[in-house]
Short mmCIF file of C-alpha atoms in Angstrom, two decimals:
data_model
loop_
_atom_site.label_atom_id
_atom_site.label_comp_id
_atom_site.label_asym_id
_atom_site.label_seq_id
_atom_site.Cartn_x
_atom_site.Cartn_y
_atom_site.Cartn_z
CA MET A 1 51.95 -19.72 30.32
CA ARG A 2 51.17 -21.83 33.39
CA ASN A 3 48.49 -24.51 33.62
CA GLY A 4 47.20 -23.51 30.20
CA ARG A 5 46.61 -19.85 31.19
CA LEU A 6 48.38 -16.72 30.09
CA ARG A 7 50.14 -14.88 32.89
CA GLU A 8 48.55 -11.53 33.67
CA PRO A 9 50.73 -8.40 33.36
CA ALA A 10 51.92 -6.99 36.66
CA ARG A 11 49.63 -3.95 36.39
CA GLU A 12 46.60 -6.16 35.72
CA ARG A 13 47.47 -8.45 38.65
CA SER A 14 47.79 -5.50 40.98
CA ARG A 15 44.56 -4.03 39.65
CA THR A 16 42.72 -7.30 40.22
CA ALA A 17 44.08 -7.53 43.75
CA PHE A 18 43.01 -3.94 44.42
CA ASP A 19 39.48 -4.65 43.17
CA ARG A 20 39.23 -7.72 45.36
CA ALA A 21 40.41 -5.79 48.38
CA LEU A 22 38.10 -2.84 47.74
CA PHE A 23 35.04 -4.78 46.66
CA PRO A 24 34.35 -8.05 48.51
CA PRO A 25 33.14 -11.01 46.45
CA LYS A 26 29.58 -10.61 47.74
CA LEU A 27 29.47 -7.04 46.50
CA GLN A 28 30.92 -8.02 43.15
CA ASN A 29 28.37 -10.80 42.77
CA ARG A 30 25.55 -8.40 43.64
CA TRP A 31 26.85 -5.94 41.05
CA ARG A 32 26.98 -8.58 38.31
CA LEU A 33 23.56 -9.94 39.29
CA ALA A 34 21.95 -6.50 39.10
CA TRP A 35 23.18 -5.81 35.56
CA THR A 36 22.34 -9.33 34.40
CA LEU A 37 18.79 -9.05 35.71
CA LEU A 38 18.41 -5.66 34.05
CA ALA A 39 19.48 -7.12 30.69
CA CYS A 40 17.09 -10.06 31.04
CA THR A 41 14.08 -7.98 32.09
CA THR A 42 14.81 -5.46 29.33
CA ALA A 43 14.58 -8.29 26.80
CA LEU A 44 11.28 -9.38 28.34
CA TYR A 45 9.94 -5.81 28.40
CA PHE A 46 10.82 -4.85 24.83
CA LEU A 47 10.26 -8.18 23.10
CA SER A 48 6.92 -9.03 24.73
CA GLY A 49 5.06 -6.21 22.99
CA ASN A 50 1.80 -7.67 21.69
CA GLU A 51 0.27 -4.93 19.54
CA ALA A 52 -0.61 -5.95 15.99
CA ASP A 53 1.40 -4.56 13.10
CA ASN A 54 -0.79 -3.01 10.40
CA ASP A 55 0.33 -5.68 7.88
CA LEU A 56 -0.28 -8.68 10.13
CA TRP A 57 -3.73 -9.38 8.69
CA VAL A 58 -2.43 -9.83 5.16
CA HIS A 59 0.52 -11.94 6.35
CA LEU A 60 -1.88 -14.23 8.17
CA ARG A 61 -4.43 -14.32 5.33
CA THR A 62 -1.69 -15.34 2.93
CA GLY A 63 -0.45 -18.05 5.28
CA LEU A 64 -3.90 -19.54 5.72
CA ASP A 65 -4.43 -19.50 1.95
CA ILE A 66 -1.13 -21.34 1.46
CA LEU A 67 -2.13 -24.02 3.94
CA GLU A 68 -5.59 -24.41 2.42
CA ALA A 69 -4.44 -24.54 -1.20
CA ARG A 70 -1.15 -26.30 -0.41
CA ALA A 71 0.45 -23.99 -2.92
CA VAL A 72 2.04 -20.56 -2.91
CA PRO A 73 0.14 -17.59 -4.36
CA ARG A 74 1.09 -16.57 -7.88
CA VAL A 75 -1.49 -13.93 -8.91
CA ASP A 76 -3.34 -11.29 -6.92
CA SER A 77 -7.02 -11.81 -6.14
CA TYR A 78 -7.54 -9.33 -3.30
CA SER A 79 -7.17 -5.95 -5.01
CA TYR A 80 -8.88 -4.16 -7.89
CA THR A 81 -5.96 -1.89 -8.81
CA ALA A 82 -3.67 -4.88 -9.49
CA SER A 83 -6.14 -7.72 -9.99
CA GLY A 84 -4.52 -10.67 -11.73
CA ALA A 85 -1.01 -9.19 -11.38
CA ARG A 86 1.96 -11.51 -10.89
CA TRP A 87 2.59 -12.06 -7.18
CA ILE A 88 5.93 -13.37 -5.91
CA ASP A 89 5.53 -14.00 -2.20
CA HIS A 90 9.15 -13.98 -1.00
CA GLU A 91 7.93 -14.61 2.59
CA TRP A 92 5.79 -17.64 1.77
CA LEU A 93 7.49 -19.96 4.27
CA ALA A 94 7.09 -17.48 7.12
CA HIS A 95 3.47 -16.96 6.10
CA GLY A 96 2.87 -20.70 6.23
CA VAL A 97 4.37 -20.86 9.73
CA PHE A 98 2.17 -17.96 10.85
CA GLY A 99 -0.91 -19.66 9.42
CA ALA A 100 -0.10 -22.95 11.18
CA ALA A 101 0.52 -21.16 14.50
CA TYR A 102 -2.78 -19.30 14.20
CA ARG A 103 -4.66 -22.49 13.41
CA ALA A 104 -3.13 -24.18 16.44
CA ALA A 105 -3.42 -21.45 19.08
CA GLY A 106 -5.03 -18.35 17.63
CA SER A 107 -3.24 -15.05 18.01
CA ALA A 108 -1.39 -16.43 21.05
CA GLY A 109 0.41 -18.78 18.67
CA LEU A 110 1.56 -15.82 16.58
CA PHE A 111 2.73 -14.00 19.68
CA LEU A 112 4.67 -17.03 20.93
CA ILE A 113 6.54 -17.28 17.61
CA LYS A 114 7.49 -13.63 17.72
CA PHE A 115 8.47 -13.78 21.40
CA ALA A 116 10.53 -16.96 20.99
CA VAL A 117 12.36 -15.56 17.96
CA GLY A 118 13.02 -12.36 19.88
CA LEU A 119 14.45 -14.21 22.87
CA LEU A 120 16.68 -16.27 20.55
CA THR A 121 18.02 -13.09 18.96
CA ALA A 122 18.57 -11.48 22.36
CA ALA A 123 20.31 -14.60 23.68
CA VAL A 124 22.74 -14.73 20.76
CA LEU A 125 23.54 -11.02 21.10
CA GLY A 126 23.84 -11.26 24.88
CA CYS A 127 26.31 -14.14 24.66
CA ARG A 128 28.48 -12.23 22.20
CA VAL A 129 28.44 -9.06 24.30
CA TRP A 130 29.26 -11.05 27.45
CA GLN A 131 32.20 -12.74 25.68
CA ALA A 132 33.60 -9.49 24.29
CA CYS A 133 33.47 -7.45 27.49
CA SER A 134 34.33 -8.25 31.11
CA SER A 135 32.74 -5.25 32.82
CA PRO A 136 29.29 -6.13 34.22
CA ALA A 137 28.14 -2.53 33.89
CA ALA A 138 29.29 -2.26 30.27
CA ARG A 139 27.76 -5.63 29.42
CA GLY A 140 24.41 -4.65 30.89
CA ALA A 141 24.33 -1.11 29.48
CA ILE A 142 25.28 -2.21 25.95
CA THR A 143 22.72 -5.02 25.97
CA VAL A 144 19.96 -2.68 27.17
CA LEU A 145 20.85 -0.11 24.50
CA VAL A 146 20.92 -2.72 21.74
CA LEU A 147 17.57 -4.19 22.79
CA ALA A 148 16.00 -0.72 22.85
CA ALA A 149 17.23 -0.07 19.30
CA LEU A 150 16.21 -3.55 18.16
CA ALA A 151 12.70 -3.41 19.62
CA ARG A 152 11.45 -0.78 17.17
CA GLY A 153 11.27 -3.35 14.37
CA PHE A 154 10.27 -6.38 16.42
CA ALA A 155 6.59 -6.79 15.51
CA VAL A 156 4.77 -9.96 14.43
CA ARG A 157 6.18 -9.88 10.90
CA PRO A 158 8.33 -12.24 8.83
CA GLN A 159 11.27 -9.85 9.19
CA VAL A 160 11.78 -10.94 12.82
CA LEU A 161 12.97 -14.27 11.42
CA ALA A 162 15.49 -12.34 9.32
CA TYR A 163 16.76 -10.56 12.44
CA ALA A 164 17.33 -13.87 14.20
CA ALA A 165 19.00 -15.31 11.10
CA THR A 166 21.33 -12.27 10.91
CA ALA A 167 22.35 -12.59 14.56
CA CYS A 168 23.01 -16.33 14.20
CA LEU A 169 24.94 -15.89 10.94
CA LEU A 170 27.20 -13.19 12.40
CA ALA A 171 27.96 -15.33 15.45
CA TRP A 172 28.57 -18.36 13.22
CA LEU A 173 30.94 -16.55 10.86
CA HIS A 174 32.78 -14.89 13.76
CA ARG A 175 33.49 -18.30 15.23
CA TYR A 176 34.45 -19.65 11.82
CA ALA A 177 36.91 -16.80 11.25
CA GLU A 178 38.65 -17.66 14.49
CA ARG A 179 38.48 -21.46 14.50
CA GLY A 180 37.26 -22.71 11.15
CA GLY A 181 35.12 -25.85 11.09
CA TRP A 182 33.27 -28.12 8.71
CA GLN A 183 29.93 -26.59 9.74
CA ILE A 184 30.43 -23.93 7.07
CA LEU A 185 29.27 -26.59 4.59
CA LEU A 186 25.75 -26.05 5.97
CA LEU A 187 25.73 -22.40 4.91
CA PRO A 188 24.03 -23.07 1.51
CA VAL A 189 21.13 -24.78 3.28
CA PHE A 190 20.91 -21.91 5.78
CA LEU A 191 20.76 -19.27 3.04
CA ALA A 192 18.26 -21.26 0.97
CA VAL A 193 15.84 -21.59 3.91
CA TRP A 194 16.33 -17.93 4.77
CA ALA A 195 15.54 -16.90 1.17
CA ASN A 196 12.18 -18.67 1.37
CA THR A 197 11.40 -16.93 4.64
CA HIS A 198 12.36 -13.32 3.97
CA GLY A 199 14.20 -11.28 1.37
CA GLY A 200 16.80 -10.37 3.99
CA ALA A 201 18.72 -13.42 2.79
CA VAL A 202 20.36 -10.96 0.37
CA LEU A 203 22.04 -9.38 3.40
CA GLY A 204 23.15 -12.83 4.58
CA ALA A 205 24.84 -13.50 1.24
CA ALA A 206 26.51 -10.09 1.32
CA ILE A 207 27.83 -10.71 4.85
CA GLY A 208 29.27 -14.05 3.76
CA ALA A 209 30.98 -12.43 0.76
CA VAL A 210 32.51 -9.62 2.87
CA ALA A 211 33.75 -12.11 5.47
CA ALA A 212 35.33 -14.31 2.80
CA ALA A 213 37.07 -11.37 1.12
CA TRP A 214 38.47 -10.03 4.40
CA LEU A 215 39.53 -13.47 5.59
CA LEU A 216 41.51 -14.28 2.44
CA PRO A 217 44.90 -12.80 3.57
CA TRP A 218 44.60 -14.36 7.01
CA ARG A 219 43.28 -17.85 6.33
CA PRO A 220 43.17 -18.50 2.57
CA ARG A 221 41.70 -22.00 2.73
CA ALA A 222 38.97 -20.97 5.15
CA ALA A 223 38.22 -17.91 3.00
CA LEU A 224 37.91 -19.98 -0.17
CA ALA A 225 35.65 -22.47 1.60
CA LEU A 226 33.46 -19.64 2.87
CA ALA A 227 33.32 -18.02 -0.58
CA ALA A 228 32.34 -21.34 -2.16
CA ALA A 229 29.67 -21.95 0.50
CA THR A 230 28.26 -18.46 0.01
CA GLY A 231 28.17 -18.89 -3.76
CA LEU A 232 26.43 -22.24 -3.44
CA GLY A 233 24.01 -20.67 -0.99
CA VAL A 234 23.11 -17.95 -3.48
CA ALA A 235 22.63 -20.53 -6.22
CA ALA A 236 20.52 -22.73 -3.94
CA ALA A 237 18.37 -19.77 -2.90
CA ALA A 238 17.78 -18.84 -6.55
CA VAL A 239 16.66 -22.36 -7.47
CA ALA A 240 15.25 -24.00 -4.33
CA ASN A 241 12.09 -21.88 -4.08
CA PRO A 242 8.64 -22.13 -5.66
CA TYR A 243 9.29 -19.21 -8.03
CA GLY A 244 12.73 -20.23 -9.28
CA PRO A 245 15.02 -17.48 -10.62
CA GLU A 246 12.07 -15.07 -10.64
CA LEU A 247 12.56 -14.65 -6.89
CA ALA A 248 16.10 -13.33 -7.37
CA ALA A 249 14.91 -10.95 -10.09
CA TYR A 250 12.14 -9.68 -7.83
CA LEU A 251 14.53 -9.08 -4.91
CA TRP A 252 16.84 -7.12 -7.19
CA ARG A 253 13.95 -4.91 -8.33
CA GLU A 254 12.81 -4.49 -4.75
CA LEU A 255 16.22 -3.30 -3.57
CA SER A 256 16.57 -0.83 -6.41
CA ALA A 257 13.04 0.62 -6.17
CA SER A 258 11.92 3.58 -4.08
CA HIS A 259 9.28 3.09 -1.38
CA PRO A 260 7.03 5.89 -0.10
CA ILE A 261 6.43 4.40 3.36
CA THR A 262 7.94 5.48 6.68
CA GLU A 263 10.26 2.54 7.31
CA TRP A 264 12.03 3.20 4.00
CA GLN A 265 12.61 6.88 4.84
CA PRO A 266 15.73 8.37 6.53
CA VAL A 267 16.01 8.27 10.31
CA SER A 268 14.56 11.44 11.82
CA ALA A 269 15.26 13.27 15.06
CA GLU A 270 12.46 11.62 17.02
CA ALA A 271 12.47 10.28 20.56
CA ALA A 272 11.80 6.77 19.23
CA HIS A 273 15.14 6.85 17.40
CA LEU A 274 17.26 7.96 20.37
CA PRO A 275 18.50 4.40 21.09
CA PHE A 276 19.70 4.12 17.48
CA PHE A 277 21.55 7.44 17.65
CA ALA A 278 23.12 6.49 21.00
CA LEU A 279 24.21 3.10 19.68
CA GLY A 280 25.53 4.72 16.50
CA ALA A 281 27.62 7.15 18.55
CA ALA A 282 28.95 4.28 20.68
CA PHE A 283 29.82 2.35 17.52
CA LEU A 284 31.72 5.28 16.00
CA LEU A 285 33.65 5.77 19.26
CA SER A 286 34.55 2.08 19.30
CA LEU A 287 36.00 2.06 15.76
CA PRO A 288 39.49 3.35 16.79
CA PHE A 289 39.78 0.35 19.10
CA VAL A 290 38.72 -2.31 16.58
CA ARG A 291 41.43 -4.91 15.89
CA TRP A 292 41.71 -4.17 12.18
CA GLY A 293 44.64 -6.53 11.92
CA ALA A 294 42.46 -9.50 12.82
CA ALA A 295 40.52 -12.03 10.79
CA SER A 296 37.22 -10.98 12.38
CA ALA A 297 37.44 -7.25 11.58
CA TRP A 298 35.08 -7.78 8.63
CA GLU A 299 32.25 -7.29 11.13
CA ALA A 300 33.25 -3.65 11.51
CA LEU A 301 32.99 -3.16 7.75
CA VAL A 302 29.53 -4.74 7.70
CA ALA A 303 28.39 -2.66 10.67
CA ALA A 304 29.68 0.55 9.09
CA ALA A 305 27.80 -0.20 5.87
CA LEU A 306 24.64 -1.02 7.81
CA PHE A 307 24.98 2.19 9.81
CA GLY A 308 24.96 4.16 6.57
CA LEU A 309 21.95 2.20 5.28
CA ALA A 310 20.12 2.66 8.58
CA CYS A 311 20.59 6.43 8.45
CA ARG A 312 19.03 6.42 4.97
CA GLN A 313 16.28 3.85 5.65
CA GLN A 314 14.77 3.23 9.07
CA ARG A 315 14.04 -0.44 8.42
CA HIS A 316 17.76 -1.23 8.70
CA THR A 317 18.18 0.11 12.25
CA PRO A 318 17.50 -3.28 13.96
CA VAL A 319 20.00 -5.04 11.68
CA PHE A 320 22.63 -2.41 12.47
CA ALA A 321 21.98 -2.91 16.20
CA ILE A 322 22.51 -6.66 15.83
CA CYS A 323 25.84 -6.20 14.04
CA ALA A 324 27.12 -3.34 16.21
CA ALA A 325 26.47 -4.95 19.62
CA PRO A 326 29.61 -7.14 19.92
CA LEU A 327 31.80 -4.46 18.30
CA VAL A 328 30.76 -1.82 20.83
CA ALA A 329 31.42 -4.28 23.64
CA GLU A 330 34.85 -5.21 22.30
CA GLY A 331 35.68 -1.55 21.66
CA PHE A 332 34.86 -0.61 25.24
CA GLU A 333 36.93 -3.50 26.58
CA ARG A 334 39.99 -2.50 24.57
CA ALA A 335 39.49 1.19 25.38
CA ARG A 336 39.46 0.35 29.08
CA GLN A 337 42.79 -1.41 28.65
CA ARG A 338 44.37 1.48 26.75
CA VAL A 339 42.85 4.62 28.28
CA PRO A 340 44.15 5.23 31.83
CA LEU A 341 41.10 7.29 32.79
CA LEU A 342 38.76 4.38 32.06
CA ARG A 343 40.94 2.03 34.10
CA ARG A 344 40.73 4.34 37.10
CA LEU A 345 36.95 4.76 36.95
CA SER A 346 35.45 2.98 39.92
CA LEU A 347 32.70 3.38 42.47
CA SER A 348 32.97 3.05 46.21
CA PRO A 349 31.20 0.11 47.86
CA ALA A 350 28.41 2.45 48.99
CA GLY A 351 28.10 3.84 45.47
CA ARG A 352 27.92 0.40 43.94
CA ASN A 353 25.27 -0.63 46.43
CA ALA A 354 23.18 2.43 45.60
CA VAL A 355 23.50 1.95 41.83
CA ALA A 356 22.78 -1.78 42.14
CA ALA A 357 19.64 -1.02 44.15
CA GLY A 358 18.44 1.39 41.46
CA ILE A 359 19.15 -1.14 38.72
CA LEU A 360 17.28 -3.87 40.59
CA ALA A 361 14.32 -1.53 41.08
CA LEU A 362 14.26 -0.77 37.34
CA ALA A 363 14.51 -4.48 36.53
CA ALA A 364 11.61 -5.21 38.89
CA LEU A 365 9.53 -2.47 37.28
CA GLN A 366 10.18 -3.83 33.78
CA MET A 367 9.31 -7.33 34.92
CA ALA A 368 6.09 -6.12 36.53
CA ILE A 369 4.98 -4.16 33.44
CA ALA A 370 5.76 -7.00 31.03
CA THR A 371 4.09 -9.60 33.26
CA ALA A 372 0.99 -7.47 33.77
CA ARG A 373 0.71 -6.95 30.02
CA LEU A 374 0.95 -10.67 29.31
CA VAL A 375 -1.53 -11.60 32.07
CA ARG A 376 -4.02 -8.88 31.13
CA HIS A 377 -4.14 -9.91 27.47
CA ARG A 378 -3.53 -13.64 28.15
CA GLY A 379 -0.73 -13.74 25.64
CA GLN A 380 -3.03 -12.57 22.85
CA ILE A 381 -2.21 -9.96 20.22
CA THR A 382 -4.15 -6.72 20.54
CA LEU A 383 -4.87 -3.72 18.33
CA ALA A 384 -5.55 -0.10 19.20
CA ALA A 385 -9.20 0.53 18.31
CA GLY A 386 -8.53 4.18 17.55
CA GLU A 387 -5.99 3.34 14.86
CA TYR A 388 -8.18 1.10 12.69
CA PRO A 389 -11.63 1.52 11.07
CA VAL A 390 -13.21 -1.11 13.29
CA ALA A 391 -16.77 0.25 13.34
CA ALA A 392 -16.70 1.31 9.67
CA VAL A 393 -15.62 -2.15 8.53
CA ARG A 394 -18.33 -3.71 10.71
CA PHE A 395 -20.85 -1.42 8.99
CA LEU A 396 -19.72 -2.55 5.52
CA LYS A 397 -19.71 -6.18 6.57
CA THR A 398 -23.21 -5.88 8.03
CA ALA A 399 -24.42 -4.28 4.80
CA GLY A 400 -23.01 -7.22 2.83
CA VAL A 401 -21.41 -5.01 0.20
CA CYS A 402 -19.62 -6.37 -2.83
CA ALA A 403 -17.47 -3.53 -4.14
CA ASN A 404 -14.07 -2.05 -4.89
CA LEU A 405 -12.88 -0.13 -1.83
CA ALA A 406 -10.27 2.64 -1.90
CA VAL A 407 -8.39 2.46 1.37
CA PRO A 408 -5.17 3.93 2.85
CA LEU A 409 -2.15 1.64 2.97
CA ASP A 410 -2.24 1.24 6.75
CA TRP A 411 -5.86 0.05 6.66
CA GLY A 412 -5.65 -2.13 3.58
CA ALA A 413 -4.71 -5.37 5.34
CA TYR A 414 -7.38 -4.89 8.03
CA ALA A 415 -10.11 -4.29 5.43
CA LEU A 416 -8.86 -7.20 3.31
CA TRP A 417 -9.04 -9.65 6.23
CA HIS A 418 -12.59 -8.70 7.28
CA LEU A 419 -14.22 -7.98 3.92
CA ALA A 420 -12.52 -10.16 1.27
CA PRO A 421 -13.30 -11.74 -1.12
CA GLU A 422 -16.53 -9.76 -1.64
CA VAL A 423 -14.64 -6.47 -1.26
CA LYS A 424 -11.40 -5.77 -3.08
CA VAL A 425 -9.02 -3.09 -1.85
CA SER A 426 -6.96 -0.45 -3.63
CA LEU A 427 -3.75 -1.08 -1.65
CA ASP A 428 -2.45 -3.18 1.24
CA GLY A 429 0.79 -4.30 2.86
CA ARG A 430 1.79 -6.36 -0.19
CA PHE A 431 2.27 -3.14 -2.18
CA ALA A 432 5.90 -3.87 -3.07
CA THR A 433 5.23 -7.46 -4.15
CA VAL A 434 1.95 -7.05 -6.07
CA TYR A 435 1.03 -3.52 -7.01
CA PRO A 436 2.52 -1.65 -9.96
CA GLU A 437 4.28 1.56 -9.04
CA SER A 438 1.59 3.65 -10.75
CA ALA A 439 -1.16 2.14 -8.57
CA VAL A 440 0.84 2.81 -5.41
CA GLU A 441 1.49 6.41 -6.44
CA ASP A 442 -2.17 6.96 -7.33
CA ASN A 443 -3.30 5.64 -3.96
CA PHE A 444 -0.87 7.83 -2.01
CA ALA A 445 -1.81 10.86 -4.14
CA PHE A 446 -5.52 10.29 -3.48
CA PHE A 447 -5.30 10.07 0.30
CA SER A 448 -2.75 12.88 0.60
CA GLY A 449 -4.91 15.19 -1.56
CA ARG A 450 -2.24 16.07 -4.11
CA ASP A 451 -3.14 17.82 -7.38
CA ASP A 452 -3.39 14.48 -9.21
CA TRP A 453 -5.51 12.88 -6.49
CA SER A 454 -8.49 12.05 -8.74
CA ARG A 455 -6.59 9.45 -10.83
CA LEU A 456 -7.57 6.71 -8.38
CA LEU A 457 -11.22 7.40 -9.22
CA ASP A 458 -10.73 7.95 -12.94
CA ALA A 459 -8.31 5.12 -13.82
CA TYR A 460 -9.73 2.36 -11.58
CA PRO A 461 -13.32 1.14 -10.97
CA THR A 462 -13.59 2.56 -7.45
CA ASP A 463 -17.02 2.10 -5.81
CA LEU A 464 -16.36 3.10 -2.19
CA VAL A 465 -13.80 5.14 -0.26
CA LEU A 466 -12.81 4.32 3.33
CA ALA A 467 -10.88 7.30 4.71
CA PRO A 468 -9.68 8.71 8.04
CA ALA A 469 -12.30 10.99 9.57
CA ALA A 470 -9.63 13.47 10.66
CA ALA A 471 -8.25 13.89 7.11
CA PRO A 472 -10.81 12.87 4.49
CA PRO A 473 -9.70 13.04 0.83
CA PRO A 474 -11.10 15.70 -1.53
CA VAL A 475 -13.70 13.21 -2.78
CA GLN A 476 -16.11 14.75 -0.26
CA ARG A 477 -16.23 17.89 -2.41
CA LEU A 478 -17.33 16.07 -5.57
CA PRO A 479 -21.06 16.38 -6.35
CA ASP A 480 -21.39 12.76 -7.51
CA TRP A 481 -20.05 11.33 -4.22
CA GLU A 482 -21.75 11.30 -0.84
CA ARG A 483 -20.84 10.30 2.69
CA VAL A 484 -22.77 7.22 3.79
CA TYR A 485 -21.06 6.50 7.10
CA GLY A 486 -18.96 8.34 9.65
CA ASP A 487 -17.52 7.98 13.14
CA ARG A 488 -14.59 9.47 15.07
CA VAL A 489 -12.06 7.23 13.29
CA ALA A 490 -13.26 6.65 9.74
CA CYS A 491 -15.83 7.67 7.15
CA VAL A 492 -17.18 5.97 4.03
CA PHE A 493 -18.05 7.65 0.72
CA ALA A 494 -20.02 6.13 -2.17
CA ARG A 495 -20.94 7.20 -5.70
CA ARG A 496 -24.26 8.99 -5.44
CA ASP A 497 -25.69 7.58 -8.68
CA ARG A 498 -25.05 3.90 -7.84
CA PRO A 499 -27.51 1.47 -6.21
CA LEU A 500 -24.81 0.72 -3.65
CA ALA A 501 -25.09 4.24 -2.21
CA LYS A 502 -28.83 3.87 -1.77
CA LYS A 503 -28.35 0.47 -0.15
CA LEU A 504 -25.80 1.80 2.35
CA ALA A 505 -27.95 4.85 3.12
CA GLN A 506 -30.69 2.48 4.31
CA VAL A 507 -28.40 0.50 6.63
CA PRO A 508 -28.84 1.82 10.20
CA PHE A 509 -25.72 2.47 12.20
CA ALA A 510 -24.94 4.03 15.54
CA THR A 511 -21.64 5.35 16.80
CA VAL A 512 -20.50 2.87 19.45
CA SER A 513 -17.89 3.28 22.14
CA LEU A 514 -15.08 0.76 21.72
CA PRO A 515 -12.46 -0.15 24.31
CA SER A 516 -8.99 1.23 23.67
CA GLN A 517 -7.58 -2.25 23.01
CA LEU A 518 -9.28 -4.98 21.01
CA ALA A 519 -8.30 -8.61 20.55
CA PHE A 520 -6.75 -9.53 17.22
CA PRO A 521 -8.00 -10.01 14.52
#
């Protein structure tokens, strides 16, 4: 060692000299700049999406209620299939933040929170990838791939805070495994705040436990301190919340229950999942090069477990991407040192110039698309008019109805926001935190037209049905129900023998042409 630096092996010194001779510094700088700009514009492109998630309305409604009442919700008052049911809002702190942001700046405030949290997550991941790998091309390509896999779950939802917390926790524990530090004493506070923001704090506790167990043979004192901090964090999370130990019991039930929605289903062979499959393949190829005899190899165990969970449930794909990013980068770096073919791979100066020009053009295109989107919508959140019953809900609101409305899960939050409290819904995005399993099953059976579809009408006091026009439920065949409204997106059915049906039949309506994008809410 000279001047505090390790001496490079002779082969590496000769290789460095060859690179410098073949590629002048200006060309090398241009190469690094191109990949860096591509990574930055990819983050801007993917994380600046401003389309509303179908649960955003209920998240925001809950947040505004919390701010108005200065208390967390404890019983349901928005549905008729679970009216008065116990409600444990495990995302109450995130909901409060969303409500405050909306009060301050409208939907632009919500977008800014999501965008800022996304950039924080991308920055943490980018720093770790840059530290683990020295190749500008590998750094840029891995970052782009990770951001593409991460973007699928990055909507305006409380879970984005859990993604940022996961990225920060992994970086924190990686540094602790290598250097230690008193900052680990803050872990209980970190986990307690996380638990009041999103149920993903369970993953944070599991990561801390795995890291402590793996670290024990390498640094016993540090491992015991981490185990103690994780245990205290779990205890703090179970107590330092408005629901007390009930929150922990709810999270346990939530993890062990089955969920009939898409994000809880296995990953399918769709184009949208290609980044996940590519990243998964890169992760598996990097495993032989992981330094298993190191104190930080626990990350590979966590990533492998998350890869299995992500294959079974789509909602875990962003978390897997966050954990796999630095491992893929480190695996490529070590493979390049060990595999002669990778060491010999190199482009000519003309080739590098051509590739760099293409990368810069792609970066410019991403920047232009993202900027145009932000300018066109002025930083506001938008919704696709063809995906929500905009005109049908306006019709019901104009009619001033007070009724129990059967509605598909994806439309429940939208209807709740615009029609509550006069109208109560059959199901909405809180289905796992409020509704009994039987009510959820009955709602899905009704709108899918299964043999037992009529239970939603027989077991619950349903007055109206709001259904997709392209796939209306079998209620249209019943003689005691009639269609009182219809457009290209949605239709409304009412009981023929009720005064409400006669009232709605007298309300004039005309099919109107809506723009493709509407401003939230």
